[in-house]
Coordinates of C-alpha atoms and ligand atoms in Angstrom, one line a residue:
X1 CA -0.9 -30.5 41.4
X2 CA -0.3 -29.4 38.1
X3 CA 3.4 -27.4 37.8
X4 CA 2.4 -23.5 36.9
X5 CA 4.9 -23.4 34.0
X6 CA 3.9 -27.0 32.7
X7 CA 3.5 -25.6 28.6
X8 CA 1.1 -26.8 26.0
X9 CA 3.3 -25.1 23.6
X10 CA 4.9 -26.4 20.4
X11 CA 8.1 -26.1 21.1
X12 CA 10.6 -24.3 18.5
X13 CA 12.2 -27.2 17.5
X14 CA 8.5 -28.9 16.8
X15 CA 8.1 -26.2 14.9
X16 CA 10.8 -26.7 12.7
X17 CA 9.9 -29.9 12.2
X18 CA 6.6 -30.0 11.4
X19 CA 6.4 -26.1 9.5
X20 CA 8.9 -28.4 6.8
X21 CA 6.3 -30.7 7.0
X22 CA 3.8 -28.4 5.5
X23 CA 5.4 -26.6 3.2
X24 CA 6.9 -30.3 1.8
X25 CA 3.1 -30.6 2.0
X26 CA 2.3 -27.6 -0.1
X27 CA 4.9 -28.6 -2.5
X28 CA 3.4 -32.1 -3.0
X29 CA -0.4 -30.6 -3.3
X30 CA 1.1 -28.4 -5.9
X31 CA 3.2 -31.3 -8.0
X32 CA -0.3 -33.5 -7.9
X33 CA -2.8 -30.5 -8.1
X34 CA -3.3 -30.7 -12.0
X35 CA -4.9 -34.4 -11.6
X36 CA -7.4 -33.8 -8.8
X37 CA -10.8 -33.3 -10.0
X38 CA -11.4 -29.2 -9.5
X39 CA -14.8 -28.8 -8.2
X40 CA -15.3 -30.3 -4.7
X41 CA -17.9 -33.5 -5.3
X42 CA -19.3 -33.6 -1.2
X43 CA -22.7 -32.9 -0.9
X44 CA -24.2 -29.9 1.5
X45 CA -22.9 -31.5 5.1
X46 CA -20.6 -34.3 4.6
X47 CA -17.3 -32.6 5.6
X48 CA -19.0 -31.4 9.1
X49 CA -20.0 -35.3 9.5
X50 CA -17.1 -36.4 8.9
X51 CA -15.5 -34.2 11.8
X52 CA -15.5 -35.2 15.7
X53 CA -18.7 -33.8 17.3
X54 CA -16.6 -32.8 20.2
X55 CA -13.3 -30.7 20.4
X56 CA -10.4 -33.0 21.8
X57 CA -9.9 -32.1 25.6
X58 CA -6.7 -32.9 25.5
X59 CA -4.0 -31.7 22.8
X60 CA -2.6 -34.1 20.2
X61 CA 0.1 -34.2 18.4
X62 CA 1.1 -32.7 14.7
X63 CA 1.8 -36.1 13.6
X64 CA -1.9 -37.3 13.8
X65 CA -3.5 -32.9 12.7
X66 CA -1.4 -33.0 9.5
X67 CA -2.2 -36.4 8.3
X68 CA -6.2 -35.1 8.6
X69 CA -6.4 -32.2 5.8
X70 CA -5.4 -35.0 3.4
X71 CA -8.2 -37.1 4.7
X72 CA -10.8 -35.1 6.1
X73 CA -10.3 -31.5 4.1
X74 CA -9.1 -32.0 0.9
X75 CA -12.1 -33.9 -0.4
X76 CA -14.7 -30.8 0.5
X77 CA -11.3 -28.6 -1.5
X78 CA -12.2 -26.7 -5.1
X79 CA -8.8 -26.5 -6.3
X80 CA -8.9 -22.7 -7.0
X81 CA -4.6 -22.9 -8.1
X82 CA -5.6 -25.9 -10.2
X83 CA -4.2 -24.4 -13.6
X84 CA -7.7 -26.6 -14.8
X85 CA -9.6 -23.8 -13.0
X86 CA -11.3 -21.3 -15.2
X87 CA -14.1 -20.4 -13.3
X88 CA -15.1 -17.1 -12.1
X89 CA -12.3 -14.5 -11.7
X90 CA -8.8 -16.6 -10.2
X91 CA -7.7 -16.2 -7.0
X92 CA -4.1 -16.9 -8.1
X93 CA -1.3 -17.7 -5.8
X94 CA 2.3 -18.2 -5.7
X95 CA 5.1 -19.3 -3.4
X96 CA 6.7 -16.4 -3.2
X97 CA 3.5 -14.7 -1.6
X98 CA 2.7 -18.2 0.1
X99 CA 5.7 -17.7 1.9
X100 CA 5.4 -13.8 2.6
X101 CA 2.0 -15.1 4.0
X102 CA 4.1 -17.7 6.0
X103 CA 6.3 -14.6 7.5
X104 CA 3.7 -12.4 8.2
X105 CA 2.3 -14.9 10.4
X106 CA 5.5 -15.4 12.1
X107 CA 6.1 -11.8 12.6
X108 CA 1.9 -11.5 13.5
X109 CA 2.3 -7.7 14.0
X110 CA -0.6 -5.6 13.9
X111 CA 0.1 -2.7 11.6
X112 CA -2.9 -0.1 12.9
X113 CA -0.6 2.6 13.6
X114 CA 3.0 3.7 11.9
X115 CA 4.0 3.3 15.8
X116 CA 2.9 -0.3 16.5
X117 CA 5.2 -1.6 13.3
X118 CA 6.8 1.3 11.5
X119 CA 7.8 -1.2 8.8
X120 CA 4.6 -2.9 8.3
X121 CA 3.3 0.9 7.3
X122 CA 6.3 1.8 5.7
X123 CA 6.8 -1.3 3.3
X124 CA 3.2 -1.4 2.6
X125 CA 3.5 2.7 1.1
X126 CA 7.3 1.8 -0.6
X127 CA 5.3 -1.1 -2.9
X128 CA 2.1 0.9 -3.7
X129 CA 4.3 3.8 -4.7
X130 CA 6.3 0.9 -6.8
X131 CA 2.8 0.3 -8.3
X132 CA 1.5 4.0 -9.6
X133 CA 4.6 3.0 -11.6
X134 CA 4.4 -0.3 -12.6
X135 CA 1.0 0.2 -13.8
X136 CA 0.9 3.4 -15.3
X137 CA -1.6 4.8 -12.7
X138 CA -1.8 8.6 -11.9
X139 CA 0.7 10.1 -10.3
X140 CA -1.4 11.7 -8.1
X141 CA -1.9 8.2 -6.4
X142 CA 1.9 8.4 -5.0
X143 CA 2.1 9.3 -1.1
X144 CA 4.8 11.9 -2.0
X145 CA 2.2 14.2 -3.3
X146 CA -1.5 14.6 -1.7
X147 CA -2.6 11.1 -2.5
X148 CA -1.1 8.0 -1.4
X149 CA -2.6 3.9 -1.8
X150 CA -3.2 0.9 1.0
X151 CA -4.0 -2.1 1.3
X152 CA -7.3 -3.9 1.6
X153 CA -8.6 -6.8 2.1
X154 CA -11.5 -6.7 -1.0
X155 CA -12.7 -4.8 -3.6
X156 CA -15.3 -4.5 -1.6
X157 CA -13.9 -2.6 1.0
X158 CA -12.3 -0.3 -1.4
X159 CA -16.0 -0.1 -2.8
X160 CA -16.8 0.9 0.6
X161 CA -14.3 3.2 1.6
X162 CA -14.4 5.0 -1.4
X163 CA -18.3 5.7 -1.3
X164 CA -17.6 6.8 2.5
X165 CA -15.1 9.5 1.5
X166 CA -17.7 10.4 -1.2
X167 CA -20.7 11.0 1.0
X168 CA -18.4 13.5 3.6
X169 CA -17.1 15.0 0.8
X170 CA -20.6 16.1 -0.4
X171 CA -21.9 16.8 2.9
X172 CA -18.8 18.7 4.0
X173 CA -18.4 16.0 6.8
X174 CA -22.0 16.8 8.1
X175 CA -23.1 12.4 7.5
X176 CA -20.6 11.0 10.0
X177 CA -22.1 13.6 12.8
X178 CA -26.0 13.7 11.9
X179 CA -26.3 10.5 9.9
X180 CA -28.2 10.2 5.9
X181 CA -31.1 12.2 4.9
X182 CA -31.8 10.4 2.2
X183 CA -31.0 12.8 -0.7
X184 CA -27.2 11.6 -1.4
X185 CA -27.5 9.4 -4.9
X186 CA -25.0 6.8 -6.8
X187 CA -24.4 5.5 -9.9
X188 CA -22.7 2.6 -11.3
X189 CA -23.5 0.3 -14.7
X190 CA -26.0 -2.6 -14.9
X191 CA -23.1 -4.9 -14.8
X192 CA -21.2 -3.2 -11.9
X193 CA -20.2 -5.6 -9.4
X194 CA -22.6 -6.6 -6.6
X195 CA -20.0 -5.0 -3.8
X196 CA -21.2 -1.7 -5.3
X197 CA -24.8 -2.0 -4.1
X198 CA -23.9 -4.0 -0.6
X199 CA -21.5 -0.1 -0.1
X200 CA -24.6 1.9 -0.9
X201 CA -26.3 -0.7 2.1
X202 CA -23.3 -0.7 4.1
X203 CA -23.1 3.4 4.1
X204 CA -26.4 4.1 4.4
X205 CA -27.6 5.7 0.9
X206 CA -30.4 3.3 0.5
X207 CA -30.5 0.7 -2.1
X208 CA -33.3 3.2 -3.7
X209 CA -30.8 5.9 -4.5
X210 CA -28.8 4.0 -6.8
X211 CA -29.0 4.3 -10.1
X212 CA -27.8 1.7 -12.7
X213 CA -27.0 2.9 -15.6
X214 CA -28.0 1.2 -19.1
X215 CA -24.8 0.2 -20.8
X216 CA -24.3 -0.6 -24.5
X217 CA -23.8 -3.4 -27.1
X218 CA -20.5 -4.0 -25.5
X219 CA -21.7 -3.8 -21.7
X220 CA -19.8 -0.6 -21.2
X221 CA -21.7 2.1 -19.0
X222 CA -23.1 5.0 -21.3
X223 CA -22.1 8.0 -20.5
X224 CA -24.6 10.3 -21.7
X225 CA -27.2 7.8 -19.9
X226 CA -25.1 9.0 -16.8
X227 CA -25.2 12.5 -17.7
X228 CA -29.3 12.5 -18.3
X229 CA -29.4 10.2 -14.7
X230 CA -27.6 12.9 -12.8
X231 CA -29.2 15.8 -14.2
X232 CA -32.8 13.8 -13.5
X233 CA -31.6 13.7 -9.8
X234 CA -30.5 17.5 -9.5
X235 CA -33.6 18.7 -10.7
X236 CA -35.3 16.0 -8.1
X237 CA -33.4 17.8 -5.1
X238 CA -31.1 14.9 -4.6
X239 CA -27.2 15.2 -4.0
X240 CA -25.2 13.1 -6.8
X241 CA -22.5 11.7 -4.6
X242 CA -20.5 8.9 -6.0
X243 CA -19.9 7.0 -9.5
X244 CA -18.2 3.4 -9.5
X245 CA -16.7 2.3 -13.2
X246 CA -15.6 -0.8 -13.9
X247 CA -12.4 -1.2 -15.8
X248 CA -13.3 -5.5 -16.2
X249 CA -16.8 -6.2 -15.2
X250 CA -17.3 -9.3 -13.4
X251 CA -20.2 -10.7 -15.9
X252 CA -18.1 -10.3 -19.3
X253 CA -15.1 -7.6 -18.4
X254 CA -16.3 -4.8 -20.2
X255 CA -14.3 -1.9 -19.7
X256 CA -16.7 1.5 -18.6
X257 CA -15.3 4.5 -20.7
X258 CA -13.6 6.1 -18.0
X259 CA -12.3 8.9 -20.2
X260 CA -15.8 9.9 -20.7
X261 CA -17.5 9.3 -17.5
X262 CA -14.8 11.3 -15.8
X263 CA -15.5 15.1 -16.9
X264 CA -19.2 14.4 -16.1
X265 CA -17.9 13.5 -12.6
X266 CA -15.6 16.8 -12.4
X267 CA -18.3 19.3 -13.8
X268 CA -20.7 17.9 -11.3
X269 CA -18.3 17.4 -8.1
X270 CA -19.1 13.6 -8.2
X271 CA -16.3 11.3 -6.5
X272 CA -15.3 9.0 -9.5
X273 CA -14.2 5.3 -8.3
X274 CA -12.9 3.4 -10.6
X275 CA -12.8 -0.6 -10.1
X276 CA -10.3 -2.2 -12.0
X277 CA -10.2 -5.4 -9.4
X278 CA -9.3 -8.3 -12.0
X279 CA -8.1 -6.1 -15.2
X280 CA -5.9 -3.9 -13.3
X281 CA -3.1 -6.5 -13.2
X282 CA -3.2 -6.4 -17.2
X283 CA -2.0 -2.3 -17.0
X284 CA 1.6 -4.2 -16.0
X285 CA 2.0 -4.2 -19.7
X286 CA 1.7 -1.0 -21.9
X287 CA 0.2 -2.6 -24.3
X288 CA -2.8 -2.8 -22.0
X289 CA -2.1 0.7 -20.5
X290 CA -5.2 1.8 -22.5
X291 CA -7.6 0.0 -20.2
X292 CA -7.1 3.0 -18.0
X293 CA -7.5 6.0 -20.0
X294 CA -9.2 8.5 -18.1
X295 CA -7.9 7.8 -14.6
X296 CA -6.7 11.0 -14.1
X297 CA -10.3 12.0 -13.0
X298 CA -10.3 9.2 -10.5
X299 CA -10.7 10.1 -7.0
X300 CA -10.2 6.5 -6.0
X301 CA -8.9 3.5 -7.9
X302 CA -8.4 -0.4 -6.5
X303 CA -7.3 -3.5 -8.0
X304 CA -6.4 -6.9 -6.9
X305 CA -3.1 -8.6 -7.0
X306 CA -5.0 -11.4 -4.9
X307 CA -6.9 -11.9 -8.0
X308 CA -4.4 -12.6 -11.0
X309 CA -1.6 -10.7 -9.8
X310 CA -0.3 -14.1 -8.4
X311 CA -0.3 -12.9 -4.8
X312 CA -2.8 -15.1 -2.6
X313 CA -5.9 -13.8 -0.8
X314 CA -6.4 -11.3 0.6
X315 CA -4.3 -8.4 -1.0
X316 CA -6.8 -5.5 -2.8
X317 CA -4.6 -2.4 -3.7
X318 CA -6.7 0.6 -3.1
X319 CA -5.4 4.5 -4.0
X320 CA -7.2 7.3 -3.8
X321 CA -6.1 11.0 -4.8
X322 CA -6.5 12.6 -1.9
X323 CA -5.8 11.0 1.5
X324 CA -7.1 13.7 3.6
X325 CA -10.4 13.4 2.8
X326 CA -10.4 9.3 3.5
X327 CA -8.5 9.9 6.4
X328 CA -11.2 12.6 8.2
X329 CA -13.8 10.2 7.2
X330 CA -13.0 7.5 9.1
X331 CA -10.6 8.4 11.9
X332 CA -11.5 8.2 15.2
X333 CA -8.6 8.8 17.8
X334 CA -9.5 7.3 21.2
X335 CA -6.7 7.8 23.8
X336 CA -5.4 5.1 23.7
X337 CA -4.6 5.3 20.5
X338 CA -2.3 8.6 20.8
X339 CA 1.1 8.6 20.6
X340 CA 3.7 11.2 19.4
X341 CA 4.1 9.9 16.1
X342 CA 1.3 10.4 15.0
X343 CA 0.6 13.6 16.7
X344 CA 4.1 14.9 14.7
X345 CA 2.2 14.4 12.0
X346 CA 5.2 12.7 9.8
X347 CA 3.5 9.3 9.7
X348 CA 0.4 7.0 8.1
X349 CA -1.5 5.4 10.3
X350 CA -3.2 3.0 8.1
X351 CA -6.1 2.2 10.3
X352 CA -7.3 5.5 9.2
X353 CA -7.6 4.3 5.6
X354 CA -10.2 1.1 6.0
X355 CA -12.7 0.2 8.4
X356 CA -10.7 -2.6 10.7
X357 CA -8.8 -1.4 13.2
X358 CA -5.7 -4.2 13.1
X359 CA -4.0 -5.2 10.0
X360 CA -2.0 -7.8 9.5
X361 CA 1.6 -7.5 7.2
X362 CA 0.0 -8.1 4.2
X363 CA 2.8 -5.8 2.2
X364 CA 5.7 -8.9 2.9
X365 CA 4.2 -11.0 0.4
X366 CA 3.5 -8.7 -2.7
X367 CA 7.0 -7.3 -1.9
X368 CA 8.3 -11.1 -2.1
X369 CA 5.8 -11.2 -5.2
X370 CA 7.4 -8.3 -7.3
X371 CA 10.8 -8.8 -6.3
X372 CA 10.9 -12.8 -7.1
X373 CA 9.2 -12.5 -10.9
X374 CA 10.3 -8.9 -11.3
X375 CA 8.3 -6.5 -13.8
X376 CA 9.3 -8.5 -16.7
X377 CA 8.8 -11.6 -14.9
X378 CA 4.9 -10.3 -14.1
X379 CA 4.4 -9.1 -17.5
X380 CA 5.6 -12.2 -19.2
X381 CA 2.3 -14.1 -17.4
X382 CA 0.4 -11.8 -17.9
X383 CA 0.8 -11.0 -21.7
X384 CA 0.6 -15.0 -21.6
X385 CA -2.8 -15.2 -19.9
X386 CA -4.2 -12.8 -22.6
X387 CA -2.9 -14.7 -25.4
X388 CA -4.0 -18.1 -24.3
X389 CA -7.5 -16.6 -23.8
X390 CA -7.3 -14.8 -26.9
X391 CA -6.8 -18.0 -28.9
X392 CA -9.5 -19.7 -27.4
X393 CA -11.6 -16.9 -28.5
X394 CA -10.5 -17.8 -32.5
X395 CA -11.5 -21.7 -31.4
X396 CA -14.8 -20.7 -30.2
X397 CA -15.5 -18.4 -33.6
X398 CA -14.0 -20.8 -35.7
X399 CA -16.2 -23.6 -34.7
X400 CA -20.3 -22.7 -36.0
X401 CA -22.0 -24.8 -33.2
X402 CA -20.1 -21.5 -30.9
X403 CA -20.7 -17.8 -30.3
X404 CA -18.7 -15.6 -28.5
X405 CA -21.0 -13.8 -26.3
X406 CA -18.8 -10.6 -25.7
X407 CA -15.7 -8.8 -26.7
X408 CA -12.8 -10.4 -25.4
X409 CA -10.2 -7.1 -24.1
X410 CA -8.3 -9.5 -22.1
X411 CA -8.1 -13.1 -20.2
X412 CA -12.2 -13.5 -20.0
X413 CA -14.0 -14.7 -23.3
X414 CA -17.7 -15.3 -22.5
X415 CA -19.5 -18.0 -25.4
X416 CA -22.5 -20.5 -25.8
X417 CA -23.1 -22.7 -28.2
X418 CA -25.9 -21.8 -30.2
X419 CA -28.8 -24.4 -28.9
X420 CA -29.8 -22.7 -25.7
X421 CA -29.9 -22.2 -22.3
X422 CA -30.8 -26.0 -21.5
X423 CA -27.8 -26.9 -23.3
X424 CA -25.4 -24.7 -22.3
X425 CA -26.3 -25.0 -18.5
X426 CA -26.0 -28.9 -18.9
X427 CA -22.8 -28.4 -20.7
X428 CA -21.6 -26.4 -18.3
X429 CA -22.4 -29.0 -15.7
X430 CA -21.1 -32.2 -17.3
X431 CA -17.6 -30.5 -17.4
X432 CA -17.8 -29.3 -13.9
X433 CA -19.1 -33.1 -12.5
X434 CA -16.4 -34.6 -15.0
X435 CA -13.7 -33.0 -12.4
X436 CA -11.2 -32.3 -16.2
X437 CA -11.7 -28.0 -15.6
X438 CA -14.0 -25.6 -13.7
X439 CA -16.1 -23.1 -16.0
X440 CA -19.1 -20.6 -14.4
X441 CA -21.9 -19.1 -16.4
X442 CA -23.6 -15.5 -16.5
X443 CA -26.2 -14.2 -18.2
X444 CA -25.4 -11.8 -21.1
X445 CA -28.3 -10.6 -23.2
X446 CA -30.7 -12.7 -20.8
X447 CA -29.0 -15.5 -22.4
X448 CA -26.9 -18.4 -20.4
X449 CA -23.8 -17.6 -21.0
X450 CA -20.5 -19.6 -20.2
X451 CA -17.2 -17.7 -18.6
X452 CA -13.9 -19.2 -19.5
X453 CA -10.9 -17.0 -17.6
X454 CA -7.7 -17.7 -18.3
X455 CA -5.7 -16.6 -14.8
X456 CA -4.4 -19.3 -12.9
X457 CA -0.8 -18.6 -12.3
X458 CA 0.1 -22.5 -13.1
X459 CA -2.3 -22.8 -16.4
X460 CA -0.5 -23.1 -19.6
X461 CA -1.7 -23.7 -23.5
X462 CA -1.9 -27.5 -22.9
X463 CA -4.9 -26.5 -20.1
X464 CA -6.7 -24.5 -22.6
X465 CA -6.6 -27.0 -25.0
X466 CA -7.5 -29.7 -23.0
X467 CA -10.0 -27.4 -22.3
X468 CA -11.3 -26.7 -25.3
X469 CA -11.0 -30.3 -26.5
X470 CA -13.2 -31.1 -23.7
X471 CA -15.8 -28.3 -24.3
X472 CA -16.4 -30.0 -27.7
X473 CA -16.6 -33.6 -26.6
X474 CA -19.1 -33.0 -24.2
X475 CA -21.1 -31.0 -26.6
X476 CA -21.3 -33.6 -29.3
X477 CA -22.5 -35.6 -27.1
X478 CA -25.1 -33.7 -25.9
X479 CA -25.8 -33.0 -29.7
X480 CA -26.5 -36.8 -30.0
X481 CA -28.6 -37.0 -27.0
X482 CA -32.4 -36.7 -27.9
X483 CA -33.3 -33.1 -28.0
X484 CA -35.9 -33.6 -24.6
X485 CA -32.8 -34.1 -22.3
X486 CA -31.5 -30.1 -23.5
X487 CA -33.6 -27.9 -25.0
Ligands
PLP501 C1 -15.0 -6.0 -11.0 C2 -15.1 -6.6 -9.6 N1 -15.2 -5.8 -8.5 C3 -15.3 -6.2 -7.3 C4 -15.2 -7.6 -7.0 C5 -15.2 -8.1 -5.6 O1 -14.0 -8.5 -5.2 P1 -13.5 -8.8 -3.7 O2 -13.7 -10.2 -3.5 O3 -12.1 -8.3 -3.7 O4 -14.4 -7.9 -2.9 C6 -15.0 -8.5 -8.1 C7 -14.9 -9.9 -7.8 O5 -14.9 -10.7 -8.7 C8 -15.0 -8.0 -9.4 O6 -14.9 -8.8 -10.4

């Protein structure tokens, strides 16, 4: 018979020995992670086939896991840190978060209440304080005064959250008892992120009672287009709730006039969210501070550092200007939940602020992230990002086969060459197949449109270069090709 304190464990010292092992792992895949191609080449399937059909009954050893990612993983692996990725917005990294990651794990405290880890709450409100000043951001946002910020694991959830607070703030609380009657209304831009309409879902609006709002030659939302929209819906008997700007839209990072659409908000008691997710990070440097005038009317603001702010996923910084009213809508205190703590009143109990219950420790690594690089250190990238982007802007209007497609504020310039969709989308594709860099397309003016982003914490001017060098082989070749295979 089997003894009853016969362990399956990994041993401490095991541990050791094989946690080096990855990170000496981690450190190689970084050295070699400019020459792998970026986009995963497996078709739909092949990583699955290439797994055992079966789970192993009995346990094996580190020695034979390890040696697997390399073989089995890697190859179905888009090299999102690859400084040869330019796709989409980044989801940057570096190792001082990759190791805050690493200790968060190792502590794996859940952080629901102040009382089941006081210093997971406690650090997490110290370095979102640090952050209304680092960025310039309202100081209403601070915890010290009536405010206070969190983190969350998306954008989206802030989205979420934010439209929540929004609809029991203009039903005095009544939604969360009796449910939607179908009269609440939002309002974000054409070119607001899709999270926005998946929170109107998620809380129960009803996709039909949002409104998107035309935007202008720049893709900015207009306000007076707001103004007429809210009115319409007041005279229709409906209950303007909630309006998300963008500061950075996804499709081109046009930047919603904030300053504008926030006294149409305040004269009409309309929660104003303002979703800065990938441009936020640029409000590290004054010099960028601008991207936020208007803030002061926000009643809710998030960004993400897990987005260029080179702490890895999942890490969405979310503030809003007054806690109480996010904190009514979505406590619920069963009984085992109560403890004195809270019931003295002095503490945050963050599982009041999202929609999980447990949290993981998710402050260690942008703690780790600001203290390693510093403000300077941060805004040094940063400011680099932008000018590396900015300069591939000039290259794309200096060259007549190019257009840009958009304003460039920051990191993102959106361009085409001038022969078409056809082209561009094949472009777009030759450069992805080739492995050399990863670009993705939108459509601006219902034309194909390709995305370059400067963001990846590793990418320097030789990538954009290389880049740029390879944009224009490609599309002299395709320029050669007969004019059937592209347009
Ligand atoms: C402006 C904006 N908002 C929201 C999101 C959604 O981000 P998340 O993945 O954090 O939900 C994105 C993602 O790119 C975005 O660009």
């Amino acid at each position: 018979m089997e003894s009853p304190d016969k362990s399956f464990h990994m041993t401490t010292d095991e541990f050791r020995r094989y946690g080096k092992a990855v990170v000496d792992w981690i450190a190689d895949y970084y050295d070699r992670l400019e020459s792998l191609p970026v986009l995963a080449k497996v078709q739909p399937g092949e990583i699955r086939a290439s797994l055992p059909a079966e789970p192993p009954l009995r346990g094996e050893s580190f020695d034979a896991i390890l040696p697997d990612i390399e073989k089995l993983i890697l190859p179905g692996v888009t090299h999102w840190q690859s400084p040869n990725f330019f796709a989409f917005f980044p989801a940057n990294a570096s190792a001082p978060s990759i190791l805050g990651e690493l200790l968060s794990a190792g502590l794996g405290v859940q952080g629901m209440l102040w009382a089941t880890s006081p210093a997971c709450t406690e650090l997490e409100t110290h370095v979102l304080d640090w952050l209304v000043g680092m960025l310039g951001l309202p100081e209403e946002f601070l915890s010290s005064g009536a405010g206070g910020g969190v983190i969350q694991d998306t954008a989206s959830s802030s989205a979420l959250c934010a439209l929540l607070a929004a609809r029991e703030r203009a039903t005095n609380f009544v939604t969360n008892r009796s449910g939607c009657d179908g009269r609440l209304v939002a309002y974000t831009s054409t070119q607001a992120h899709s999270s926005v309409e998946k929170a109107v879902q998620c809380a129960g609006l009803g996709r039909e009672n949002l409104r998107l709002i035309e935007v202008d030659d720049r893709f900015a939302m207009r306000p007076g287009a707001l103004a007429q929209a809210i009115e319409r819906d007041r005279h229709a008997g409906k209950i303007p709730c909630f309006v998300c700007a963008a500061v950075g839209t996804t499709s081109s990072n046009a930047l919603d006039p904030v300053a504008q659409i926030g006294p149409i908000c305040r004269d009409h008691g309309i929660w104003l969210h303002v979703d800065a997710a990938m441009s936020g990070t640029a409000a590290l440097c004054p010099e960028f501070r601008h991207i936020h005038d208007g803030l002061d009317f926000a009643d809710s603001y998030c960004f993400n550092p897990h987005k260029w702010m080179f702490t890895n996923f999942d890490c969405d910084c979310f503030y809003v200007a007054d806690r109480k009213i996010l904190i009514e809508t979505l406590s619920v205190l069963p009984e085992y939940l109560r403890n004195k703590a809270t019931e003295s009143g002095a503490v945050f109990d963050y599982r009041d602020w999202h929609i999980p219950l447990g949290r993981r420790f998710r402050a260690l690594k942008l703690w780790f992230v600001i203290r390693h690089y510093g403000v300077e250190g941060l805004q040094h990238h940063i400011r680099r990002h932008v000018q590396l982007a900015q300069q591939f802007a000039s290259w794309v209007e200096s060259d007549e086969r190019f257009e840009l497609a958009a304003p460039v504020p920051l990191n993102l310039v959106c361009f085409r060459h001038r022969s078409g969709d056809a082209f561009n989308q094949e472009l777009m594709d030759r450069l992805n197949r080739s492995g050399d860099l990863y670009l993705t397309h939108t459509r601006l003016q219902d034309r194909l449109t390709l995305r370059l982003c400067v963001g990846q914490t590793n990418t320097e001017s030789r990538h954009v270069e290389r880049a740029w060098q390879r944009i224009r082989e490609e599309a002299a070749k395709l320029e050669a090709a007969p004019r059937s295979a592209t347009r």
